[in-house]
Every structure is written in structure tokens, then in C-alpha cells.
Tab-separated table of C-alpha atoms and ligand atoms in Angstrom:
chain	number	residue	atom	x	y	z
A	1	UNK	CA	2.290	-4.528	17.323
A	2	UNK	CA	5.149	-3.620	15.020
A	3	UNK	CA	6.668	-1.041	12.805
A	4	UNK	CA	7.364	-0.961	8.937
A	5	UNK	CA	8.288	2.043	8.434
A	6	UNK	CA	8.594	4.244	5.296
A	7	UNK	CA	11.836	4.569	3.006
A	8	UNK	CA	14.024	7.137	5.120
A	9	UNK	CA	14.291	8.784	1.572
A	10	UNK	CA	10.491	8.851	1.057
A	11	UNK	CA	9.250	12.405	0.822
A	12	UNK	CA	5.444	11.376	2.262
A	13	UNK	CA	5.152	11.866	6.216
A	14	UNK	CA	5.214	8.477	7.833
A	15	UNK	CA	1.420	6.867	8.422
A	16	UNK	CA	0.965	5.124	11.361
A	17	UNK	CA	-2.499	3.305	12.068
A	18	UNK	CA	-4.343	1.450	15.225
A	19	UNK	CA	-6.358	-1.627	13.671
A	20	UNK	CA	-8.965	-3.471	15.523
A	21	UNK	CA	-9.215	-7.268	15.161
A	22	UNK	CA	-12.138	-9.224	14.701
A	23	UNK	CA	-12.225	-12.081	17.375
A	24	UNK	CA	-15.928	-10.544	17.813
A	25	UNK	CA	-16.477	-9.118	14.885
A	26	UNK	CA	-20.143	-9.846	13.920
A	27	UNK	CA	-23.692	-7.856	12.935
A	28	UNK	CA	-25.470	-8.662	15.313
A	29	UNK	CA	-27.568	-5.256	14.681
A	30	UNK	CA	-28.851	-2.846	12.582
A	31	UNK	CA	-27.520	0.798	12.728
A	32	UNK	CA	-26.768	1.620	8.608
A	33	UNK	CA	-28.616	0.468	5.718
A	34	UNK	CA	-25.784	-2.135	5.009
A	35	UNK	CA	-26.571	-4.434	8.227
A	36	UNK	CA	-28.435	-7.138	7.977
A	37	UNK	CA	-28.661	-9.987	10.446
A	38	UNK	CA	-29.290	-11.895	8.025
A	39	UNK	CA	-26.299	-11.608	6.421
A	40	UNK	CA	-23.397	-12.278	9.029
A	41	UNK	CA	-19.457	-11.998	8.458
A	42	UNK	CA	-17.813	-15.171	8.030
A	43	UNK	CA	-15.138	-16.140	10.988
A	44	UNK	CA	-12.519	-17.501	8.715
A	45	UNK	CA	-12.535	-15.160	5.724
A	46	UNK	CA	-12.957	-11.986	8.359
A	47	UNK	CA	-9.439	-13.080	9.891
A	48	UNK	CA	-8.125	-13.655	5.973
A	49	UNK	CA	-9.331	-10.046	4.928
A	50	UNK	CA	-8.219	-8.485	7.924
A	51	UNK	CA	-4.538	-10.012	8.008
A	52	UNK	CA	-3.788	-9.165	4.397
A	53	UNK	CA	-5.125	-5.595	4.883
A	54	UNK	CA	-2.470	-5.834	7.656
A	55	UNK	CA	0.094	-7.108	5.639
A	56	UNK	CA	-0.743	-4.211	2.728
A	57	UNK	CA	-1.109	-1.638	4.834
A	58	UNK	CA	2.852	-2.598	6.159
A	59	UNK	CA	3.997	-3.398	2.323
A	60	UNK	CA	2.527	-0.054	1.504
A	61	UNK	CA	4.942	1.546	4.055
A	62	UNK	CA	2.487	1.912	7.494
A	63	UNK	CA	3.304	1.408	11.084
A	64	UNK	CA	0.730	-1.012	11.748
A	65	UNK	CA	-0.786	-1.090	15.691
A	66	UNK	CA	-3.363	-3.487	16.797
A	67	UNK	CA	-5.398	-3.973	19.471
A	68	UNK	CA	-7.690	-7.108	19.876
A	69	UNK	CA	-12.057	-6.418	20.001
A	70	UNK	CA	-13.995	-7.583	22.889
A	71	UNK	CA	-17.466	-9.359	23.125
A	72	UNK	CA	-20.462	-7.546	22.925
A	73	UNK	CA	-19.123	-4.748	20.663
A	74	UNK	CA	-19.553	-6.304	17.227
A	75	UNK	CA	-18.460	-2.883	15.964
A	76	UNK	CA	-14.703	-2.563	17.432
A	77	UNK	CA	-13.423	-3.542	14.168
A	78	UNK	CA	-13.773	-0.169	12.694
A	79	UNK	CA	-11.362	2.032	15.209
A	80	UNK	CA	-11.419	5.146	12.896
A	81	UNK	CA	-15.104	6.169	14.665
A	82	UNK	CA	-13.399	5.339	18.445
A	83	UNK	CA	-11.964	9.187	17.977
A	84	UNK	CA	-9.878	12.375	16.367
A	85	UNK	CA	-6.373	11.935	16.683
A	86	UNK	CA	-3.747	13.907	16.046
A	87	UNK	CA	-0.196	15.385	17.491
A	88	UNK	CA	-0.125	12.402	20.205
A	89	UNK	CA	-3.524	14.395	21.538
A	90	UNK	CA	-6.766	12.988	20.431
A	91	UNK	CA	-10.484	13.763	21.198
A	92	UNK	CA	-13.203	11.079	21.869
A	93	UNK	CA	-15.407	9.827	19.674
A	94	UNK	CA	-19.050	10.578	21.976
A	95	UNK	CA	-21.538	7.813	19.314
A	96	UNK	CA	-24.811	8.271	17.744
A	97	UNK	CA	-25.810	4.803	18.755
A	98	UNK	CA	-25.884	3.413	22.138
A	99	UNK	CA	-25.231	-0.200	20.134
A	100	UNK	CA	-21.236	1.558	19.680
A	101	UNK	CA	-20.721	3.771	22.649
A	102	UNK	CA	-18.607	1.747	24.750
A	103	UNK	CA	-16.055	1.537	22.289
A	104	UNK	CA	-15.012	4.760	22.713
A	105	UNK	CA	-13.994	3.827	26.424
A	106	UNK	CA	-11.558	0.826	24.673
A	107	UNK	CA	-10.053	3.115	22.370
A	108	UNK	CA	-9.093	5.609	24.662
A	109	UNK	CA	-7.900	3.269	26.782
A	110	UNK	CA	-4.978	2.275	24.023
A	111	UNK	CA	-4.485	5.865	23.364
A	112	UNK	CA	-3.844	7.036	26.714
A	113	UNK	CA	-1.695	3.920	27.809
A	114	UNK	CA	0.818	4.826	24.455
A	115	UNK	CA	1.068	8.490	25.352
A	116	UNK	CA	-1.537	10.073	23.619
A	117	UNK	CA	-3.532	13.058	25.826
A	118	UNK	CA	-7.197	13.347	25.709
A	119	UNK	CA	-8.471	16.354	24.756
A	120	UNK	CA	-11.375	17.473	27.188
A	121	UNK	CA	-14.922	17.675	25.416
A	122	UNK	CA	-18.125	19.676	26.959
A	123	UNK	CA	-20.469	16.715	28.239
A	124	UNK	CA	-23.396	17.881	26.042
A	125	UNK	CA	-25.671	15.186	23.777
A	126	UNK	CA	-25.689	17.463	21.068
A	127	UNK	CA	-21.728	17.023	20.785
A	128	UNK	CA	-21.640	13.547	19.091
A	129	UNK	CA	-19.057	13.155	16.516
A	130	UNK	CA	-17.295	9.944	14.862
A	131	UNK	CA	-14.542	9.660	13.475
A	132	UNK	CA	-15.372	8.460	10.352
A	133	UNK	CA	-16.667	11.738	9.252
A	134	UNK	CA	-13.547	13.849	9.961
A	135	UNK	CA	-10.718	14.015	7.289
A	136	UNK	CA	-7.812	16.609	6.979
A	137	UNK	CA	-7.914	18.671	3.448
A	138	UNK	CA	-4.747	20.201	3.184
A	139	UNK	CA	-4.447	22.455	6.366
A	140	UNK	CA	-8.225	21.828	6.922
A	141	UNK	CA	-10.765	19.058	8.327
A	142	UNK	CA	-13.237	18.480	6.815
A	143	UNK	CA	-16.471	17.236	8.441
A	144	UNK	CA	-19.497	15.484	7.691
A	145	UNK	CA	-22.149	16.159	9.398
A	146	UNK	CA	-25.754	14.771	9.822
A	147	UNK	CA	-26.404	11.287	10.576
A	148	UNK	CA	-23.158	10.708	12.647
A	149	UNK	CA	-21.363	13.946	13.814
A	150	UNK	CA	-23.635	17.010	15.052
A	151	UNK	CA	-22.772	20.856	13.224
A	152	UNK	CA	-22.262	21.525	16.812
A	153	UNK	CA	-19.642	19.117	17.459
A	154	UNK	CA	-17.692	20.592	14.118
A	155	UNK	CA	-17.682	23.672	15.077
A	156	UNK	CA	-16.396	22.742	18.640
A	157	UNK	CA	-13.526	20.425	17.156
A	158	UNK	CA	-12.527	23.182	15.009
A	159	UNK	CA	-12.240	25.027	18.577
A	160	UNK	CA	-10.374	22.046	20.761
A	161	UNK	CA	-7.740	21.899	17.724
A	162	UNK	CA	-7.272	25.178	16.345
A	163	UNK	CA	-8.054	24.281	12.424
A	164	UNK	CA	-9.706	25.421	9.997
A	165	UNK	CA	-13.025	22.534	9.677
A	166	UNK	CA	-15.066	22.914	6.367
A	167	UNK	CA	-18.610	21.376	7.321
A	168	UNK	CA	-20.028	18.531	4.592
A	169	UNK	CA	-23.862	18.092	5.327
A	170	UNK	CA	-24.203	14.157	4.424
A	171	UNK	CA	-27.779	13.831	2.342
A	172	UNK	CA	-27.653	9.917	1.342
A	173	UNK	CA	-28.128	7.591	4.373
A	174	UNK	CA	-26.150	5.273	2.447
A	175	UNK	CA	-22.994	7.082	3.045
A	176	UNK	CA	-23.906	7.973	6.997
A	177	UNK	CA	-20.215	8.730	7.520
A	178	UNK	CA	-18.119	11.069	4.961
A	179	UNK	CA	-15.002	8.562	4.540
A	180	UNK	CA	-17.734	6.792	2.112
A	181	UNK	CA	-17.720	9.769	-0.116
A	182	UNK	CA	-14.505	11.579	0.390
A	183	UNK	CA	-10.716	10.008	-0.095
A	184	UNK	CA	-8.218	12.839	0.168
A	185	UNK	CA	-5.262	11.521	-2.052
A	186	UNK	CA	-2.945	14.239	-1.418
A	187	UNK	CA	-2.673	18.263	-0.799
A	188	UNK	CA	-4.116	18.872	-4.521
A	189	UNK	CA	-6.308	16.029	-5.175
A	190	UNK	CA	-9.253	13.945	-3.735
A	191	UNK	CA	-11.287	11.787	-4.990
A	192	UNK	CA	-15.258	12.002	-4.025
A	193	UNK	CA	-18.841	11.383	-4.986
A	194	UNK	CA	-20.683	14.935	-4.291
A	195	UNK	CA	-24.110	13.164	-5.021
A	196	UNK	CA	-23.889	12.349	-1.411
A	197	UNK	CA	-23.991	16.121	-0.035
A	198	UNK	CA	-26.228	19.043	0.455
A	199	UNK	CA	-25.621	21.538	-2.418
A	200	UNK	CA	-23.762	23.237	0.255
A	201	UNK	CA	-21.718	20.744	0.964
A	202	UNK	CA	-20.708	20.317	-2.998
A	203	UNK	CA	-20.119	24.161	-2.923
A	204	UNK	CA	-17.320	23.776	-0.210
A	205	UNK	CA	-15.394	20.928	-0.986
A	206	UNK	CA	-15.495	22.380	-4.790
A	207	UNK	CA	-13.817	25.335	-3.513
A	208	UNK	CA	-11.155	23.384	-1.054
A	209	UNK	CA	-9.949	20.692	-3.606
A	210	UNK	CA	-8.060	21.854	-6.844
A	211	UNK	CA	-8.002	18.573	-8.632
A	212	UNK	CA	-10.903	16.286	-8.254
A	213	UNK	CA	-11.322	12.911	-8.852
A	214	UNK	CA	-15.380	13.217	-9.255
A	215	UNK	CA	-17.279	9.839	-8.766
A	216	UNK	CA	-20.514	7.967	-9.727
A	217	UNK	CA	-22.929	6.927	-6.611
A	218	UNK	CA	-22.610	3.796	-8.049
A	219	UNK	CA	-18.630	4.029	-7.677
A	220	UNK	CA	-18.908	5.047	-4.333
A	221	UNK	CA	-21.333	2.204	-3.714
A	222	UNK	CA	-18.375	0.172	-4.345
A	223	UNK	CA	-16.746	1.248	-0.821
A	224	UNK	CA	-14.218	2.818	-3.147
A	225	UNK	CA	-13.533	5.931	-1.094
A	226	UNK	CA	-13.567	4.357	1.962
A	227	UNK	CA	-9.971	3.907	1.169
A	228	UNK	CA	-6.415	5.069	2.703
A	229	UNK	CA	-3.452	6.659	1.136
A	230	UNK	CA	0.511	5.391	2.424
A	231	UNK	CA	2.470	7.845	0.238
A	232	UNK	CA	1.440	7.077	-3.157
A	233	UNK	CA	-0.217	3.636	-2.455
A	234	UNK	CA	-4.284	3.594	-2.512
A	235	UNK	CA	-5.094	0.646	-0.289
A	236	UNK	CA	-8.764	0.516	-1.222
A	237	UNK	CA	-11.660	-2.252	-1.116
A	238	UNK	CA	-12.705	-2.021	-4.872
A	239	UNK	CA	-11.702	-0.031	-7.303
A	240	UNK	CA	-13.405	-0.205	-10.538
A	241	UNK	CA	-11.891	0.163	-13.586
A	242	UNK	CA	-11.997	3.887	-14.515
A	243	UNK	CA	-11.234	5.194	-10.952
A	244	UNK	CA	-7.534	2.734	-11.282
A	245	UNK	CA	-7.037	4.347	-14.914
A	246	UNK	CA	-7.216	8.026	-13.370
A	247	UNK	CA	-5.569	7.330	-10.364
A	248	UNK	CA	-2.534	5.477	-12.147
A	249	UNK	CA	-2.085	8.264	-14.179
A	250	UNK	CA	-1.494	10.889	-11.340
A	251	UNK	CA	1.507	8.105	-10.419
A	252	UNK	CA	-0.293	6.387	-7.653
A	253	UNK	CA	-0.205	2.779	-6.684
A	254	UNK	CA	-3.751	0.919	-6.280
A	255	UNK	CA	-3.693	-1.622	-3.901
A	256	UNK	CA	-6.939	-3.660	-3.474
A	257	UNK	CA	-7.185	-5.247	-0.102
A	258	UNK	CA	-11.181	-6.875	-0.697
A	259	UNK	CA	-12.752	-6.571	3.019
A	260	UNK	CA	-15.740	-7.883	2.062
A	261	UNK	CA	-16.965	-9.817	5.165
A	262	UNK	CA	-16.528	-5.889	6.645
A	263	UNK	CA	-18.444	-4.219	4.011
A	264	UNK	CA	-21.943	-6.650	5.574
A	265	UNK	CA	-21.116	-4.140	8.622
A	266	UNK	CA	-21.134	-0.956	5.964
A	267	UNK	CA	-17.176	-0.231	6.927
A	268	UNK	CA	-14.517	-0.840	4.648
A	269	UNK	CA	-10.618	-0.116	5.022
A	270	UNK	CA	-10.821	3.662	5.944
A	271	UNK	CA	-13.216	2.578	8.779
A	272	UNK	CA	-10.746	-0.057	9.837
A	273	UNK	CA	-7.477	1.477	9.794
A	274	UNK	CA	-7.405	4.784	12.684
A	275	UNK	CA	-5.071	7.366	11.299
A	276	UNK	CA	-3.092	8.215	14.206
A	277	UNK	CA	-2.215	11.504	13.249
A	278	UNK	CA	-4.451	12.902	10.967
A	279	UNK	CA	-3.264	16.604	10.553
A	280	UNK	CA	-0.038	14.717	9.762
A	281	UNK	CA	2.247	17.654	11.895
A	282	UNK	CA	3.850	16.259	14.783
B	301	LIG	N1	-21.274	-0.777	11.511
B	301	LIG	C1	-20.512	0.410	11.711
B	301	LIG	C2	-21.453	1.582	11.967
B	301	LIG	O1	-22.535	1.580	11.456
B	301	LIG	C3	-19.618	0.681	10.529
B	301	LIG	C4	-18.619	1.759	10.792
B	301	LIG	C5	-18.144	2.433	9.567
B	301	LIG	N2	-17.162	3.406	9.879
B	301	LIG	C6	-16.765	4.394	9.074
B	301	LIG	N3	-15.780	5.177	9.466
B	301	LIG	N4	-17.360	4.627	7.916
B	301	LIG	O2	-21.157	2.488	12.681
């Protein structure tokens, strides 16, 4: 556990994430059209990919946590689903699939034992959310709902924290959680693949984000949104070659951090990396 933090001069609010490492990383079952057990990580390279996303993820500027995974939750490695955190409060994530529930226990386990308050949720089935589909917009979340996170459970996180939460309907299994279609660069701009939404969907975020960064199903398919920003570093999985021209010239840095062994699970570096204050206000 350790702390890089940002330039005192830097005008970005410091990011601070919770990683997961992958001692038991593995697919070991199928719960997104990525997994195959056929196709399982690779020890060596996981550790490789995972320490360098470390190490960019502190170059970029980021406090860095980790904590390590445990057997029988192949999953662990992606702590952004394990909840909702923001202002040292946080709400559970309550899982679609049985295969990940009990990482939500491990997760708010950390939290709680480094001062962060849970945030008490109705014990209803219908109220499943993940954190992978909740992202802040400017002053608003947005949500993706569907084949992760109920309507239901939107409309109640909008309640337990008092924002503003823009609901995304998710249409493409592929993309089963909205960090694969929606990178929020800063207050103005975002880049996202709309193909992957109910017309509905397109409607709202169309109306929320000023500046756009529109991309191809076939760039998202890249894991290219399932990125994070550090100030004005992109620390992204793949970026092809016209999403790095248009992002260079709005000033940001791209830094590719390949998590490839991750990407057999269907998570890339948003997935891995827990923002640990997502409305960014404390
Ligand atoms: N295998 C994991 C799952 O299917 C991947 C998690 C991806 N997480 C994310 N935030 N997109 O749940």
C-alpha cells in the first residue's frame, strides 16, 4: 500500500484507487461472452500486466491501494464491481451472479477497516447493482442498467447519495457493464460507443456530454473505454490509432498499460482499478 501523490500544483483532484491482485486470478467460469475456460489467464504474464498497471497508474499521479484476492473468487481482480464509493461512504455492490457475490463481503471488509461507512441498502433482489456500471458525469452518475445493475437499484442510489443519476439501458451483451462503453475524460468530454445503448440511452448521454469522443463497436471491442483518467493521463488497455490522435489533441496523455491476460475475464483497467471517490468531492 503506498501513496504517489499528484503535483501539489496540479489543478486535477487527487485519484486514489483500491486494486485487487491476482494470486487467484483465473476463469474458471462463464458469466460474459468473453469467458472461456478454455482460454485461461497466464500466472506469470497476469502478475507482469498487473504490476505495470500499478506502476502507471502511480507514474500517472494515483494513490495506489491494494489488497491481495482469495481462492475461489476468480473474479476479485476487478474491485470496481465490489461497490459505489464516494466521500469515505460507499454502498455495496449486491451481484448478478452468485459465481461473484462473495466479493462484495471482501471489499467491504477493506473499506470499512480504512474508514469508509457503509451506506445501508433495502435487502430486496431486485436491488442488484455493480459497480462497473456507475460513472460520475460532471455533477451526475450515470448508470447502466440491464444485464448488471437493476433500473430499480439506479433510482435508489440516486436516493442513498443525493445525485442526480442519468439511467443508460445497456443493449449489447458484449458490453454487460457501461465502463465498456463510456470513459468520462473530464467535465466537458467523454469518450463512448452509443451502439451499445437503447435509443434512450443515446438520447441522454447526448444531452449530458458537450464534447464527445464518439466510437466504433469495433473500437470499443478493443477494451478501449474501459479505461481511467489521472489528470490528463488516459491509462487505457488499447487504444487504436484514431482514438490517440483525438485524444492527444485535447492535450491528454495516452498511457497503454496492455492487460490482456484480464481482458480473457472481459475486464480491463477500469474494472481493475476502484475509484475511491468517484463524485471526486470530499
Ligand atoms: N469476469 C468479470 C465479470 O463478468 C469481469 C468484470 C468486469 N468489470 C467491469 N467493471 N467491467 O463480472
Amino acid at each position: 500500500m503506498t501513496a504517489t501523490g499528484p503535483a501539489a500544483d496540479s489543478p486535477y483532484p487527487p485519484k486514489s484507487f483500491l486494486l485487487c491482485s491476482p494470486e487467484h486470478f483465473d476463469v474458471t467460469f462463464e458469466i460474459n461472452p468473453w469467458m472461456t475456460t478454455e482460454r485461461r489467464p497466464d500466472r506469470d504474464k497476469s502478475w507482469l500486466e498487473w504490476n505495470a498497471l500499478v506502476a502507471g497508474l502511480r507514474s500517472a499521479g494515483a494513490t495506489v491501494h491494494h489488497f491481495p484476492s482469495l481462492p475461489g473468487l476468480p473474479d476479485m481482480v476487478f474491485p470496481t464491481d465490489v461497490g459505489v464509493v464516494t466521500g469515505k461512504r460507499f454502498v455495496r455492490g449486491r451481484f448478478r451472479h452468485p459465481e461473484r457475490s462473495n466479493e462484495a463481503e471482501h471489499g467491504a471488509a477493506w473499506l470499512l477497516e480504512h474508514g469508509y461507512a457503509e451506506i445501508p441498502w433495502p435487502d430486496d433482489p431486485a436491488l442488484y447493482v455493480e459497480g462497473g456500471d456507475v460513472i460520475r458525469f460532471g455533477e451526475a452518475l450515470l448508470c447502466g442498467t440491464g444485464p448488471r445493475t437493476s433500473p430499480a437499484a439506479a433510482q435508489q442510489l440516486s436516493r442513498v447519495l443525493g445525485v442526480e443519476v442519468v439511467p443508460v439501458p445497456i443493449v449489447d451483451p458484449r458490453f454487460y457493464h457501461l465502463d465498456m462503453s463510456f470513459c468520462p475524460l473530464d467535465d466537458r468530454r467523454a469518450l463512448y460507443a452509443p451502439g451499445v445503448w437503447s435509443e434512450e440511452g443515446q438520447r441522454a448521454v447526448e444531452k449530458l456530454v458537450p464534447e464527445p469522443l464518439i466510437i466504433s463497436i469495433d473500437e470499443a471491442l478493443t477494451f478501449s473505454a474501459n479505461s481511467v483518467v489521472v489528470g490528463r493521463t488516459v491509462v487505457m488497455p488499447a487504444c487504436p490509432p484514431r482514438i490517440r490522435t483525438a485524444l492527444e489533441d485535447w492535450g491528454f496523455t495516452v498511457l497503454v498499460s496492455p492487460v490482456d491476460e484480464f481482458l480473457k475475464a472481459g475486464g480491463g483497467i477500469r474494472c481493475m482499478a476502484l475509484d475511491l471517490d468517484l463524485l471526486g468531492r470530499a
